[in-house]
CSV table of C-alpha atoms in Angstrom, one decimal:
chain,number,residue,atom,x,y,z
A,522,UNK,CA,-82.3,102.9,-40.1
A,523,UNK,CA,-79.3,102.6,-42.0
A,524,UNK,CA,-79.4,103.0,-45.6
A,525,UNK,CA,-77.4,99.8,-46.6
A,526,UNK,CA,-80.7,97.8,-46.2
A,527,UNK,CA,-82.9,99.9,-49.1
A,528,UNK,CA,-83.1,97.2,-51.7
A,529,UNK,CA,-82.4,98.4,-55.6
A,530,UNK,CA,-85.3,99.7,-57.6
A,531,UNK,CA,-84.9,96.3,-59.7
A,532,UNK,CA,-85.0,94.1,-56.7
A,533,UNK,CA,-88.0,96.0,-55.6
A,534,UNK,CA,-90.1,95.5,-58.8
A,535,UNK,CA,-89.4,91.7,-58.6
A,536,UNK,CA,-90.5,91.7,-55.2
A,537,UNK,CA,-93.2,93.6,-55.9
A,538,UNK,CA,-94.7,91.2,-58.7
A,539,UNK,CA,-94.0,88.4,-56.3
A,540,UNK,CA,-96.1,89.9,-53.6
A,541,UNK,CA,-98.8,90.6,-55.9
A,542,UNK,CA,-98.9,87.2,-57.2
A,543,UNK,CA,-98.8,85.6,-53.7
A,544,UNK,CA,-101.6,87.9,-52.5
A,545,UNK,CA,-103.6,86.9,-55.5
A,546,UNK,CA,-103.0,83.2,-54.7
A,547,UNK,CA,-103.5,83.8,-50.9
A,548,UNK,CA,-107.0,85.1,-51.7
A,549,UNK,CA,-108.0,82.3,-54.8
A,550,UNK,CA,-106.8,79.9,-52.1
A,551,UNK,CA,-109.3,81.0,-49.8
A,552,UNK,CA,-106.8,82.1,-46.8
A,553,UNK,CA,-108.8,85.5,-46.9
A,554,UNK,CA,-108.2,88.8,-48.5
A,555,UNK,CA,-106.3,90.6,-46.0
A,556,UNK,CA,-102.4,90.1,-46.2
A,557,UNK,CA,-99.9,91.2,-43.8
A,558,UNK,CA,-96.2,90.7,-44.6
A,559,UNK,CA,-96.3,88.2,-41.9
A,560,UNK,CA,-98.8,85.9,-43.8
A,561,UNK,CA,-97.0,86.3,-47.4
A,562,UNK,CA,-93.2,86.2,-46.0
A,563,UNK,CA,-93.4,82.3,-46.3
A,564,UNK,CA,-94.0,82.3,-49.5
A,565,UNK,CA,-91.2,84.7,-50.6
A,566,UNK,CA,-87.5,84.3,-51.3
A,567,UNK,CA,-87.1,87.9,-49.7
A,568,UNK,CA,-86.6,89.3,-46.2
A,569,UNK,CA,-89.5,91.0,-44.0
A,570,UNK,CA,-88.4,94.5,-44.2
A,571,UNK,CA,-88.4,94.0,-47.9
A,572,UNK,CA,-92.0,92.8,-47.9
A,573,UNK,CA,-93.1,95.4,-45.7
A,574,UNK,CA,-91.3,98.1,-48.1
A,575,UNK,CA,-93.1,97.0,-51.1
A,576,UNK,CA,-96.6,96.3,-49.3
A,577,UNK,CA,-96.1,100.1,-48.3
A,578,UNK,CA,-95.4,101.4,-51.8
A,579,UNK,CA,-97.9,99.1,-53.4
A,580,UNK,CA,-100.5,100.8,-50.7
A,581,UNK,CA,-98.9,104.3,-51.7
A,582,UNK,CA,-99.7,103.8,-55.7
A,583,UNK,CA,-103.1,102.1,-54.8
A,584,UNK,CA,-102.5,98.6,-55.6
A,585,UNK,CA,-103.0,97.7,-52.2
A,586,UNK,CA,-105.5,99.4,-49.7
A,587,UNK,CA,-103.9,99.5,-46.1
A,588,UNK,CA,-106.3,99.0,-43.2
A,589,UNK,CA,-104.8,99.3,-40.0
A,590,UNK,CA,-102.0,96.5,-40.0
A,591,UNK,CA,-103.5,94.4,-43.0
A,592,UNK,CA,-103.5,95.1,-46.9
A,593,UNK,CA,-106.5,94.3,-49.0
A,594,UNK,CA,-106.7,94.6,-53.0
A,595,UNK,CA,-107.8,97.9,-54.6
A,596,UNK,CA,-110.3,97.3,-57.5
A,597,UNK,CA,-107.6,97.8,-60.4
A,598,UNK,CA,-104.7,96.1,-58.0
A,599,UNK,CA,-106.6,92.3,-58.0
A,600,UNK,CA,-107.0,92.5,-61.8
A,601,UNK,CA,-103.2,93.7,-61.9
A,602,UNK,CA,-102.3,91.1,-60.0
A,603,UNK,CA,-104.7,88.2,-61.7
A,604,UNK,CA,-102.7,89.2,-64.9
A,605,UNK,CA,-99.3,88.8,-63.6
A,606,UNK,CA,-100.3,85.6,-62.0
A,607,UNK,CA,-101.7,83.9,-64.8
A,608,UNK,CA,-98.9,85.3,-67.0
A,609,UNK,CA,-96.4,83.9,-65.0
A,610,UNK,CA,-98.6,80.7,-64.5
A,611,UNK,CA,-99.2,80.2,-68.1
A,612,UNK,CA,-95.2,80.6,-68.8
A,613,UNK,CA,-94.4,78.2,-66.0
A,614,UNK,CA,-97.0,75.7,-67.4
A,615,UNK,CA,-95.7,76.2,-71.2
A,616,UNK,CA,-92.0,76.1,-70.1
A,617,UNK,CA,-91.6,72.5,-70.4
A,618,UNK,CA,-92.6,71.9,-74.1
A,619,UNK,CA,-91.8,74.8,-76.5
A,620,UNK,CA,-94.4,75.1,-79.2
A,621,UNK,CA,-96.2,78.0,-77.7
A,622,UNK,CA,-93.1,80.2,-77.8
A,623,UNK,CA,-93.5,81.0,-81.5
A,624,UNK,CA,-95.8,84.3,-80.1
A,625,UNK,CA,-98.6,82.6,-82.2
A,626,UNK,CA,-100.8,82.5,-79.2
A,627,UNK,CA,-100.4,85.8,-77.5
A,628,UNK,CA,-100.5,84.1,-74.0
A,629,UNK,CA,-103.5,82.1,-75.0
A,630,UNK,CA,-103.9,78.5,-74.3
A,631,UNK,CA,-105.2,77.7,-77.8
A,632,UNK,CA,-102.7,78.2,-80.5
A,633,UNK,CA,-105.0,78.5,-83.4
A,634,UNK,CA,-105.9,81.9,-84.6
A,635,UNK,CA,-109.4,81.2,-85.0
A,636,UNK,CA,-110.0,81.8,-81.2
A,637,UNK,CA,-108.5,85.1,-80.8
A,638,UNK,CA,-112.1,87.4,-80.7
A,639,UNK,CA,-112.7,85.5,-77.7
A,640,UNK,CA,-110.8,88.2,-75.7
């Protein structure tokens, strides 16, 4: 292992969020709740080594639980991934029309202030 392959911390952060969102989506689509780097690779724009490094890190910090050759979500990990997934998904949906970017809705779909106590 030469270390020129070791990615920077920022790259890893980005891939880590991608991996979590893909795993969350993967599970939500009914593809199963065990993930391998190979299974999520096709959905990611990073190389397999990177994905393996990141999944190992996520397992080490307890976001994913390692199970033999596969990974699955820990309790908190799935919640965390879900939050990321919906945040980026709603950003993605709001990206085209800017009326929600004024910060009036804090990521809620409803832009009127009455609905905030539903959290």
